[in-house]
mmCIF file of C-alpha atoms in Angstrom:
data_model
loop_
_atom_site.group_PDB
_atom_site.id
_atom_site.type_symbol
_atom_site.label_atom_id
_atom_site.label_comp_id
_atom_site.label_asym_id
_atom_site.label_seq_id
_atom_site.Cartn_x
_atom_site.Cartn_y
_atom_site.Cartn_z
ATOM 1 C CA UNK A 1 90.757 141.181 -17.785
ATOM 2 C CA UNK A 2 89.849 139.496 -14.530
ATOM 3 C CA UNK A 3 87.854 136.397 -13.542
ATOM 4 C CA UNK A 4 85.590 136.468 -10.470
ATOM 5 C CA UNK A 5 83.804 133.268 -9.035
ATOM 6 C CA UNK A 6 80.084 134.168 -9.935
ATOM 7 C CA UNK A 7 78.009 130.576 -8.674
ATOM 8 C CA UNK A 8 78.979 127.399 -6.715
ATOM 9 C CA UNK A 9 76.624 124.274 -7.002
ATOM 10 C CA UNK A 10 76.912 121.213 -5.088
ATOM 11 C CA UNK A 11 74.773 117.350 -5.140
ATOM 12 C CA UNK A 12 75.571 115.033 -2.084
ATOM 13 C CA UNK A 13 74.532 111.234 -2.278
ATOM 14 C CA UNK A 14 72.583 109.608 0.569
ATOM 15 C CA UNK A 15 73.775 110.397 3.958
ATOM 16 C CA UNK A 16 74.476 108.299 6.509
ATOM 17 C CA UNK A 17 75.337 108.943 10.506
ATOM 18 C CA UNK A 18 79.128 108.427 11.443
ATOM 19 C CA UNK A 19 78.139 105.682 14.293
ATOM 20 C CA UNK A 20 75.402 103.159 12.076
ATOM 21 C CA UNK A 21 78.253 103.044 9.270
ATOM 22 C CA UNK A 22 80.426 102.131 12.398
ATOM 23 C CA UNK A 23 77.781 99.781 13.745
ATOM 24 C CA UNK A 24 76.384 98.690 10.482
ATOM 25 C CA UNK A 25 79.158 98.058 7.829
ATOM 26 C CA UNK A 26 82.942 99.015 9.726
ATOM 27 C CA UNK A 27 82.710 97.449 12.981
ATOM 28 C CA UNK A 28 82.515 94.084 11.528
ATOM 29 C CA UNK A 29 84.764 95.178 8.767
ATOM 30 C CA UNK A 30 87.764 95.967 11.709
ATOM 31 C CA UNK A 31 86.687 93.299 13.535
ATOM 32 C CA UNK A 32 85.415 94.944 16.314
ATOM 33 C CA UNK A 33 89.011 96.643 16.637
ATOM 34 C CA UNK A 34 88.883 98.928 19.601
ATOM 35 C CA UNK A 35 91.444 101.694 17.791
ATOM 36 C CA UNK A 36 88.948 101.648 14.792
ATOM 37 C CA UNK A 37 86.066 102.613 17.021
ATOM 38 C CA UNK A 38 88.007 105.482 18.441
ATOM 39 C CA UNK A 39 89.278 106.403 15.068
ATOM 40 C CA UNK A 40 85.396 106.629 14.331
ATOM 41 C CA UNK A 41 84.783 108.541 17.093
ATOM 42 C CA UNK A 42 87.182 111.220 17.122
ATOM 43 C CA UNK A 43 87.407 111.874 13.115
ATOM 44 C CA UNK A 44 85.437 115.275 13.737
ATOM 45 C CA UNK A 45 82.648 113.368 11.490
ATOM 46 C CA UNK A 46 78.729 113.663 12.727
ATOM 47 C CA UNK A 47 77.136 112.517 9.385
ATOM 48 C CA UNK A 48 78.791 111.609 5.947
ATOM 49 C CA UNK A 49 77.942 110.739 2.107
ATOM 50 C CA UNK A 50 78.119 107.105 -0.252
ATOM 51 C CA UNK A 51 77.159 106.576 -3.351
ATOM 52 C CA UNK A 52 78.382 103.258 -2.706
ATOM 53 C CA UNK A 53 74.812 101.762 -1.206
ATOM 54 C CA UNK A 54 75.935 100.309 2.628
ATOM 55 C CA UNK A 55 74.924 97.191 1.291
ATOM 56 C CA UNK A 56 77.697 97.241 -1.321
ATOM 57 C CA UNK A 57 80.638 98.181 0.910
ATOM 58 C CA UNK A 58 80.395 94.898 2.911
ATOM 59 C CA UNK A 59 81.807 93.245 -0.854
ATOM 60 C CA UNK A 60 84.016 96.544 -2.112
ATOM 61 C CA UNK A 61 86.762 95.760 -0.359
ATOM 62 C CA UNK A 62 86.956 92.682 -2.815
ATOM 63 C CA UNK A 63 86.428 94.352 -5.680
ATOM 64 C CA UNK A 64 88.708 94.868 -8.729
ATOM 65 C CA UNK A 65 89.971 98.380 -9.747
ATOM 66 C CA UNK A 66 87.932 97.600 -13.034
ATOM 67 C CA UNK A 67 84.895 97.167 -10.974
ATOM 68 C CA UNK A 68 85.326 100.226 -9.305
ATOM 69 C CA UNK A 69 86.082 102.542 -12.720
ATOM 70 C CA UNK A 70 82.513 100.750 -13.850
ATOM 71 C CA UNK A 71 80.733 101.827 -10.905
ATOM 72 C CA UNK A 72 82.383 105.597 -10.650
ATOM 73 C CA UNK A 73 81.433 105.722 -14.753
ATOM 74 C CA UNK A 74 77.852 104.532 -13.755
ATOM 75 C CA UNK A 75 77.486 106.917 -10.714
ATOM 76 C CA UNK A 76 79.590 110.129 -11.182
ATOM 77 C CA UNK A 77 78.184 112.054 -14.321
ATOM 78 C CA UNK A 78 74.818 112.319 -12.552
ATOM 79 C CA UNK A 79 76.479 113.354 -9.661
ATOM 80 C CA UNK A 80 78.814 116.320 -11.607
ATOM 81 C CA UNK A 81 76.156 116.915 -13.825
ATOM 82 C CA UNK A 82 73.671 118.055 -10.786
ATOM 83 C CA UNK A 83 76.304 120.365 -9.149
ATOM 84 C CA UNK A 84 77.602 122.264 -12.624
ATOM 85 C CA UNK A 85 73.567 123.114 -13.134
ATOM 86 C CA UNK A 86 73.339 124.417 -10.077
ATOM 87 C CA UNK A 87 76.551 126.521 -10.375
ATOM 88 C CA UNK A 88 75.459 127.181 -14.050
ATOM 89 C CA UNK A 89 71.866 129.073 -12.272
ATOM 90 C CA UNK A 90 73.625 130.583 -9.548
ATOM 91 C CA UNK A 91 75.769 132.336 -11.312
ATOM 92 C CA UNK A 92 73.102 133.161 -14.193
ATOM 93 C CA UNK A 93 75.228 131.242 -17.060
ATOM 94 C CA UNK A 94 73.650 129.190 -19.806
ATOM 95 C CA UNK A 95 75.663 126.197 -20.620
ATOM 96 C CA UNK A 96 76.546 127.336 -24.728
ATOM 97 C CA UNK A 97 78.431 130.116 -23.049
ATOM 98 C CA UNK A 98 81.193 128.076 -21.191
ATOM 99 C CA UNK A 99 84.459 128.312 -22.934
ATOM 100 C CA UNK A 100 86.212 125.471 -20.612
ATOM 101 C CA UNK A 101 85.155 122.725 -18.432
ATOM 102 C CA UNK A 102 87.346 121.473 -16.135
ATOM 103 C CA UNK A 103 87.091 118.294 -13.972
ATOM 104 C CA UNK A 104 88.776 117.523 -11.100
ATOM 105 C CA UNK A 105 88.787 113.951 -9.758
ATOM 106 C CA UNK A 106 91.323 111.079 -7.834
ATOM 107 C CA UNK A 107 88.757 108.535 -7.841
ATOM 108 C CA UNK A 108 87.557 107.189 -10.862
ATOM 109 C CA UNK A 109 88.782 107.031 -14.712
ATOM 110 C CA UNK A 110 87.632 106.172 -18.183
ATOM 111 C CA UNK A 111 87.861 107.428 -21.664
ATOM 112 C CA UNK A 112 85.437 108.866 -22.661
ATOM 113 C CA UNK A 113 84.874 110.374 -19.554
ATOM 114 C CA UNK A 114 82.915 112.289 -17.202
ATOM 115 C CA UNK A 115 83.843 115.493 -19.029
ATOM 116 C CA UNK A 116 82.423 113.775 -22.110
ATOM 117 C CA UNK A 117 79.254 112.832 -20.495
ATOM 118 C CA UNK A 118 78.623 116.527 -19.321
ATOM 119 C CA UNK A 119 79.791 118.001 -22.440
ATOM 120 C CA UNK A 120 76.634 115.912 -23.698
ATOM 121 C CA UNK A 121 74.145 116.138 -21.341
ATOM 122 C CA UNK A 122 74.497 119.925 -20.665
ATOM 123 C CA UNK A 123 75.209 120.663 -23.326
ATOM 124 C CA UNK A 124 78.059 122.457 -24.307
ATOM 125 C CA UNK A 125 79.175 123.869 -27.401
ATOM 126 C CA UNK A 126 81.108 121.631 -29.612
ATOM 127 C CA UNK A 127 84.239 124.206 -29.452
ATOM 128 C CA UNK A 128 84.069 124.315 -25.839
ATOM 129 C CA UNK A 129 87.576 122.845 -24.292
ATOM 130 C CA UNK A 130 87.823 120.365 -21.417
ATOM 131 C CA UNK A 131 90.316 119.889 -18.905
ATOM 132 C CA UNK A 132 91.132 116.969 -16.629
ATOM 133 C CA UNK A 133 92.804 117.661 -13.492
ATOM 134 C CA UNK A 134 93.614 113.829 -12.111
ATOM 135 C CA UNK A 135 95.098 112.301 -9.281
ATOM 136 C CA UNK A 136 96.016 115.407 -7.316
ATOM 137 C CA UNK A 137 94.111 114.261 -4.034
ATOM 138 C CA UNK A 138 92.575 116.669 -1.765
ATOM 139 C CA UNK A 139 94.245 119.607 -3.333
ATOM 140 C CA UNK A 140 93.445 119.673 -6.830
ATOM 141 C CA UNK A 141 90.484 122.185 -6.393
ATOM 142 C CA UNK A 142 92.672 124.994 -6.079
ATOM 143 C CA UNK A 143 95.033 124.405 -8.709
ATOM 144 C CA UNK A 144 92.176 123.412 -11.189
ATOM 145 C CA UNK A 145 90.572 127.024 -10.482
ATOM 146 C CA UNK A 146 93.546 128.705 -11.078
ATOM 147 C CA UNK A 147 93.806 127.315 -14.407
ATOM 148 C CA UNK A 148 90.071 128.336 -15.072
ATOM 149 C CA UNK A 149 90.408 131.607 -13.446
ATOM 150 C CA UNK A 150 93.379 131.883 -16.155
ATOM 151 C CA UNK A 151 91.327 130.750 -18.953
ATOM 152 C CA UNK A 152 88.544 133.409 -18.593
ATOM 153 C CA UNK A 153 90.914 136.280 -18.005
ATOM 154 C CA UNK A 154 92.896 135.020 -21.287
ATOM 155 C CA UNK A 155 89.906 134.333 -23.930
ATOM 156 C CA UNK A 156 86.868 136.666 -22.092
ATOM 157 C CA UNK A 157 84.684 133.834 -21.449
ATOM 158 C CA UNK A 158 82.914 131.278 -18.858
ATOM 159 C CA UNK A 159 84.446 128.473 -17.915
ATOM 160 C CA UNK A 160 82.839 126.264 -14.724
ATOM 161 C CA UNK A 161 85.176 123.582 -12.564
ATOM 162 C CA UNK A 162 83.672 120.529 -11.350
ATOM 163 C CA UNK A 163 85.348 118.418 -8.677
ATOM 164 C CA UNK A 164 83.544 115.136 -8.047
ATOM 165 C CA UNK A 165 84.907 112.248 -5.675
ATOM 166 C CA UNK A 166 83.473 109.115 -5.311
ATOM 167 C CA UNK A 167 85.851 108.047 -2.581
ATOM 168 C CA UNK A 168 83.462 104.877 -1.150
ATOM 169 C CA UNK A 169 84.429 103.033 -3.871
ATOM 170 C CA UNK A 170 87.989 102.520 -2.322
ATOM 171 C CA UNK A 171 87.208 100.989 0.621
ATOM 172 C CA UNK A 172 90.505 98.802 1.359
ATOM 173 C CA UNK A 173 90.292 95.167 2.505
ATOM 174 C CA UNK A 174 90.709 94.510 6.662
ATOM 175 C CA UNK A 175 93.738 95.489 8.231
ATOM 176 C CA UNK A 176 94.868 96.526 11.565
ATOM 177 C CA UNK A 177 96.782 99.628 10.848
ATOM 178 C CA UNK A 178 95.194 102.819 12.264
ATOM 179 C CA UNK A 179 96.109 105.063 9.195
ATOM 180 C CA UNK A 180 93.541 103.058 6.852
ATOM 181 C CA UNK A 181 90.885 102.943 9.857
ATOM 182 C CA UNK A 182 91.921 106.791 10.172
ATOM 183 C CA UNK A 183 90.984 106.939 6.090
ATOM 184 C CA UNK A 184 87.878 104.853 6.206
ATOM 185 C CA UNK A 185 86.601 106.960 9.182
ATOM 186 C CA UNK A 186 87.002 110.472 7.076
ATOM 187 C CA UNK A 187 86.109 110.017 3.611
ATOM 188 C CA UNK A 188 83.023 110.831 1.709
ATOM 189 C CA UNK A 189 81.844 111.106 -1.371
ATOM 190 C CA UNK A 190 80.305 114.598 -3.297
ATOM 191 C CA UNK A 191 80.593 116.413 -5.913
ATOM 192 C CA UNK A 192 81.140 120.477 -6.229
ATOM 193 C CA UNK A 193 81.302 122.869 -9.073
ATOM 194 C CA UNK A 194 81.867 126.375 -9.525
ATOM 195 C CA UNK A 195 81.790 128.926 -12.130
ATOM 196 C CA UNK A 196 84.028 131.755 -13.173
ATOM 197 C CA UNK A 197 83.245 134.627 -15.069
ATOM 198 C CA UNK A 198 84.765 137.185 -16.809
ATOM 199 C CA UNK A 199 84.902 141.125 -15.604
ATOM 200 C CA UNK A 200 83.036 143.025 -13.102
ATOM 201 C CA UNK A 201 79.982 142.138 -11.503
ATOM 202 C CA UNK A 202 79.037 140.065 -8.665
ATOM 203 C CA UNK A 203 81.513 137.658 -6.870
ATOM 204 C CA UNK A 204 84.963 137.701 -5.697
ATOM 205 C CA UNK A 205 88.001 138.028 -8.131
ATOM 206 C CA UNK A 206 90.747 135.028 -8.324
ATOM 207 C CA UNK A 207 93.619 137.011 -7.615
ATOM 208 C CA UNK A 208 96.484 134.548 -6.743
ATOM 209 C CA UNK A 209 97.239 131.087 -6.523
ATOM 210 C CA UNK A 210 100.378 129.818 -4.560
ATOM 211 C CA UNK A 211 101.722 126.596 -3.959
ATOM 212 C CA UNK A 212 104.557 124.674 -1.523
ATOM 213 C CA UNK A 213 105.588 121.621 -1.743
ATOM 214 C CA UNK A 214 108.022 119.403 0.751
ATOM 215 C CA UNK A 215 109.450 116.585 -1.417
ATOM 216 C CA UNK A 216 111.422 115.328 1.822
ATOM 217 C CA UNK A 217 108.018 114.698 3.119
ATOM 218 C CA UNK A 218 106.691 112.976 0.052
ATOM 219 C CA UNK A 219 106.141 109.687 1.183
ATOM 220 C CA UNK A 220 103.800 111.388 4.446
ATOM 221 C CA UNK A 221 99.966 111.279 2.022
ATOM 222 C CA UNK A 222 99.733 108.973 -1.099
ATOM 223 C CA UNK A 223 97.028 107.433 -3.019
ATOM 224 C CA UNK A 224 98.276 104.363 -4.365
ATOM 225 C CA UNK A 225 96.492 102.547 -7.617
ATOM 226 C CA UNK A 226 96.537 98.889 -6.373
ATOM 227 C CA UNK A 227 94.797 95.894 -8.280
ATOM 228 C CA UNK A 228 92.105 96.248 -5.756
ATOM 229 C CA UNK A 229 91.193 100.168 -6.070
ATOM 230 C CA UNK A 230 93.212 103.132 -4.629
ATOM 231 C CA UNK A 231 94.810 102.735 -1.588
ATOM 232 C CA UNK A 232 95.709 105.933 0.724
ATOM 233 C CA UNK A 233 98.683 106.399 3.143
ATOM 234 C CA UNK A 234 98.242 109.225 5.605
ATOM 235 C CA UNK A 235 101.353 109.545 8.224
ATOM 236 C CA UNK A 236 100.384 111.130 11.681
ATOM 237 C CA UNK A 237 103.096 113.669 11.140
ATOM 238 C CA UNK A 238 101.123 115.335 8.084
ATOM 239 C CA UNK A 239 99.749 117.725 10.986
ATOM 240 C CA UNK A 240 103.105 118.875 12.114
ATOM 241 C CA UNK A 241 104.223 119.140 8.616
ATOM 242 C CA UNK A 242 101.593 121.472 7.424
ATOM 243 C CA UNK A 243 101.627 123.688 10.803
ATOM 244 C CA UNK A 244 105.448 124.588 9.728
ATOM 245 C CA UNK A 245 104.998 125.617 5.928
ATOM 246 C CA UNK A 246 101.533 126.939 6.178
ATOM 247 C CA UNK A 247 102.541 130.244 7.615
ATOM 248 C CA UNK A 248 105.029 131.400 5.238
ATOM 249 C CA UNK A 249 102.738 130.297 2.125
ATOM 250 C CA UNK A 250 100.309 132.531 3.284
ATOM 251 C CA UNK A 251 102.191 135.322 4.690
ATOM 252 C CA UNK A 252 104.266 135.030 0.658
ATOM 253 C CA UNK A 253 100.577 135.096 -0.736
ATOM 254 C CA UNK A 254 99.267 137.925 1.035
ATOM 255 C CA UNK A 255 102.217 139.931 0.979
ATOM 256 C CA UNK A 256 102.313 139.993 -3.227
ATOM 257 C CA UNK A 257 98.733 141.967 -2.877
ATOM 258 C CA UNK A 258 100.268 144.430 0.108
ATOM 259 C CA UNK A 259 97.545 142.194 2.812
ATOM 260 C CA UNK A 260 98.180 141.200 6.083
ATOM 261 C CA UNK A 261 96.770 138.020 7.907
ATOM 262 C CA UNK A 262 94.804 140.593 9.996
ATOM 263 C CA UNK A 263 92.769 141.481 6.711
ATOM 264 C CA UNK A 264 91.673 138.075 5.788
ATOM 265 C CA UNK A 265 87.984 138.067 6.168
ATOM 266 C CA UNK A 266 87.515 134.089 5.897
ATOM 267 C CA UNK A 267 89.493 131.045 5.780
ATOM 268 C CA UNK A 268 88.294 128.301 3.723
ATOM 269 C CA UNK A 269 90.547 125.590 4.899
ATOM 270 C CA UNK A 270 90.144 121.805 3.473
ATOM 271 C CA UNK A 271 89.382 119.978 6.678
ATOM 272 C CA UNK A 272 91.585 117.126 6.232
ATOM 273 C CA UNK A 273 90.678 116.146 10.079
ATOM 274 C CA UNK A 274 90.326 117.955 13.145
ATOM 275 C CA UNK A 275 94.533 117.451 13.988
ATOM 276 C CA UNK A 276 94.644 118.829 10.538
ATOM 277 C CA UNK A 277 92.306 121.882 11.399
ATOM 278 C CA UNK A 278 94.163 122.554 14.410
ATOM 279 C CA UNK A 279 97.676 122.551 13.044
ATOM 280 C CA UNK A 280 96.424 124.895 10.413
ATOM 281 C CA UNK A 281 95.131 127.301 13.409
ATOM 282 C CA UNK A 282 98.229 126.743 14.847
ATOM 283 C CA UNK A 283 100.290 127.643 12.035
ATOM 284 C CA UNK A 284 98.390 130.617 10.787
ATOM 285 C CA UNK A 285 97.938 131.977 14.594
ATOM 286 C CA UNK A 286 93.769 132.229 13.984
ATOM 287 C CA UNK A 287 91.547 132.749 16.674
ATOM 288 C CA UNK A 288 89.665 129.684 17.848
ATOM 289 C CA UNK A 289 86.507 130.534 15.810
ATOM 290 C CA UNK A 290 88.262 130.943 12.460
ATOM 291 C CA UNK A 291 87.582 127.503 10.991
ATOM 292 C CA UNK A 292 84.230 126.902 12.358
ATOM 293 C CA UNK A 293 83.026 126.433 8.312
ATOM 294 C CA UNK A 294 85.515 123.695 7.911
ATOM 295 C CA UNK A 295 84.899 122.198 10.937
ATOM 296 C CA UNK A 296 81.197 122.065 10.180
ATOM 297 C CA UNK A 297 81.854 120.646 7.053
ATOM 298 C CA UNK A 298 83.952 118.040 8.121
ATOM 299 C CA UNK A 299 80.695 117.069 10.954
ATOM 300 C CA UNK A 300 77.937 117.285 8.048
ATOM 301 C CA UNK A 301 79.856 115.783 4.930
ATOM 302 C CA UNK A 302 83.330 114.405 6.409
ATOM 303 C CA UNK A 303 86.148 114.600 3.762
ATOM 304 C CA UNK A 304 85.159 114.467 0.621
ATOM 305 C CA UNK A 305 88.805 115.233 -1.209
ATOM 306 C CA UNK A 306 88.935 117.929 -3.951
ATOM 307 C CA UNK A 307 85.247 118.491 -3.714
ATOM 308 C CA UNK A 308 85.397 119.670 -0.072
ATOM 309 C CA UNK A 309 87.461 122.940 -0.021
ATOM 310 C CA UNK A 310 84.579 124.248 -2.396
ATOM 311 C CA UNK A 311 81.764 123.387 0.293
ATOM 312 C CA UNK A 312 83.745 125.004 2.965
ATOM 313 C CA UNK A 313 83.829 128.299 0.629
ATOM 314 C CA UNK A 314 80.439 127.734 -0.647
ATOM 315 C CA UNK A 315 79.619 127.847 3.361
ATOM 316 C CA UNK A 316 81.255 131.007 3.962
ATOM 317 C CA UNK A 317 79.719 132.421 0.390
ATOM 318 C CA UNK A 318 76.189 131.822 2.245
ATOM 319 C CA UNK A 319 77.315 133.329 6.076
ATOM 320 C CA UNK A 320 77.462 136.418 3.799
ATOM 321 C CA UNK A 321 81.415 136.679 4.041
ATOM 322 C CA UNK A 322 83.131 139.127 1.586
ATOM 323 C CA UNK A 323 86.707 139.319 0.199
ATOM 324 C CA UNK A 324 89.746 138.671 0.912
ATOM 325 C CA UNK A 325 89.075 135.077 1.361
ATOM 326 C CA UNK A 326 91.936 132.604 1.362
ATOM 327 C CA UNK A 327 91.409 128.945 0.309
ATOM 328 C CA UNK A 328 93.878 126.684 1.460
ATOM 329 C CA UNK A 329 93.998 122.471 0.698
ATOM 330 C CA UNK A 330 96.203 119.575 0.981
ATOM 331 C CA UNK A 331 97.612 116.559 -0.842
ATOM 332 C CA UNK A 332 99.956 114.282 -1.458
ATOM 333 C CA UNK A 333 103.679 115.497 -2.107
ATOM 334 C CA UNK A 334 103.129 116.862 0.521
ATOM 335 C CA UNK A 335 101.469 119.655 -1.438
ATOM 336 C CA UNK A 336 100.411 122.827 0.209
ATOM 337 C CA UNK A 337 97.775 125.085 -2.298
ATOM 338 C CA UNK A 338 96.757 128.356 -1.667
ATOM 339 C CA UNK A 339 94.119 130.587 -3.202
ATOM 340 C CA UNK A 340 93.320 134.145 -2.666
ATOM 341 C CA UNK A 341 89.830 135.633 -3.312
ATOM 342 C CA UNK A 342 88.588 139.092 -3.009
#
């Protein structure tokens, strides 16, 4: 038995351009710092998402963790719950047919949950099982579809992942250190889902999932629980560090399935930021075109975490790109995932 992606759905909140967030909320909110402006300016980012109203992120730095859990458990079902119906009638799957439910998040918590909430509203059946893949980071998508993709082979039925990421509501108080203005210029919020069915039929099949992790390098990306939300720490050697093990996790990934780099028809690369993108070129020896769906996704959405791998593939998915596709995404750890499609 084999699982095949068969629908993607996404739901963005408001959008707002890159410079009146600077102008509006972060230039005051730096200080007027000259490196924050340029941080701004050169984070690849044209136009990005908030569910946290522009209004609210002048006070969020103040706010309690507790506060923020309320506000993700106020604002993130509806959010989820658009982009798993939209997967659910692209890929032609009523919701009493989904055998798992996975959700992916690193930016909000509470039990009973968003799962809970969707398992309601959808709904699903009451035997239906649910998964929470938590904390990760940017990564998780890959690892939570290769658990799905392992359910549906296993037990013949549905399953859909959700990854939702509400990342506004960690905006960290004012500080002069370029990694949080790097952070603050990047992130967005969204949420992405994507079913996986089992057998033939439209779609590509999920046929490998790799993984490589650098443990010396752990301490490079974190994401922090503090008392005032989650704080992130991104070093500005992550770049480096992912040029030098990206190559051999895809050449080991491709060379289980007898493929070459040659034969990959897409990349679907997380666009962690453009020094990101262009370390993974570098790495991977693409041709400067390669990631233009990541780069446009980082310009119309910015980084949206675990949802934003799924928006670059949904992106190719509509260009009209078939198989083999490889997914690749980042995290803390440092963490290196890898997905094959074809």
């Amino acid at each position: 038995m084999t699982a095949r992606t068969a629908g993607i759905g996404t739901a963005l909140p408001p959008q707002f351009e890159q410079q009146w967030l600077w102008d509006n909320v972060f230039r005051s909110h730096f200080n007027g710092s000259r490196v924050a402006a340029r941080m701004f300016d050169t984070a690849g980012v044209s136009r990005r998402h908030s569910a946290t109203p522009p209004y609210e992120l002048a006070d969020a730095a103040g706010w309690s963790t507790e506060e923020r859990m309320r506000r993700y458990a106020e604002r993130a079902p509806a959010l989820g719950l658009r982009a798993v119906r939209r997967a659910l009638a692209a890929s032609g799957t009523d919701p009493d047919e989904i055998g798992l439910l996975a959700v992916a998040t690193c930016t909000g918590y509470g039990t009973p949950g968003t799962d809970i909430d969707l398992a309601g509203a959808l709904p699903l059946r009451a035997d239906a099982r649910r998964l929470l893949v938590g904390h990760m980071g940017c990564h998780a998508a890959i690892p939570a579809l290769g658990a799905v993709a392992d359910y549906t082979a296993a037990h013949d039925r549905p399953a859909v992942l959700l990854c939702v990421e509400l990342t506004s509501l960690h905006v960290q108080p004012a500080t002069r250190d370029i990694d949080q203005a790097v952070v603050h210029a990047l992130f967005s919020d969204a949420a992405a889902a994507i079913v996986v069915r089992p057998g033939d039929g439209p779609g590509l099949r999920v046929v490998d999932v790799a993984a490589r992790t650098d443990t010396v390098r752990r301490g490079h990306m974190t994401w922090r629980v503090t008392d005032l939300g989650f704080r992130m720490g991104l070093s500005p050697e992550v770049p480096e560090a992912l040029s030098e093990h990206v190559g051999p996790l895809v050449k080991d990934l491709l060379a289980r399935h007898g493929l070459d780099r040659s034969e990959v028809a897409a990349w679907a690369v997380h666009p962690g930021g453009p020094r990101v993108l262009d370390a993974v070129a570098a790495g991977l020896d693409l041709a400067p075109t390669a990631l233009d769906p990541s780069r446009k996704v980082l310009a119309e959405h910015g980084n949206c975490s675990s949802a934003t791998v799924l928006l670059v593939l949904d992106e190719i998915l509509k260009a009209g790109a078939d198989g083999p596709i490889v997914m690749l995404a980042f995290g803390p750890g440092l963490t290196l995932y890898a997905a094959l499609l074809a």
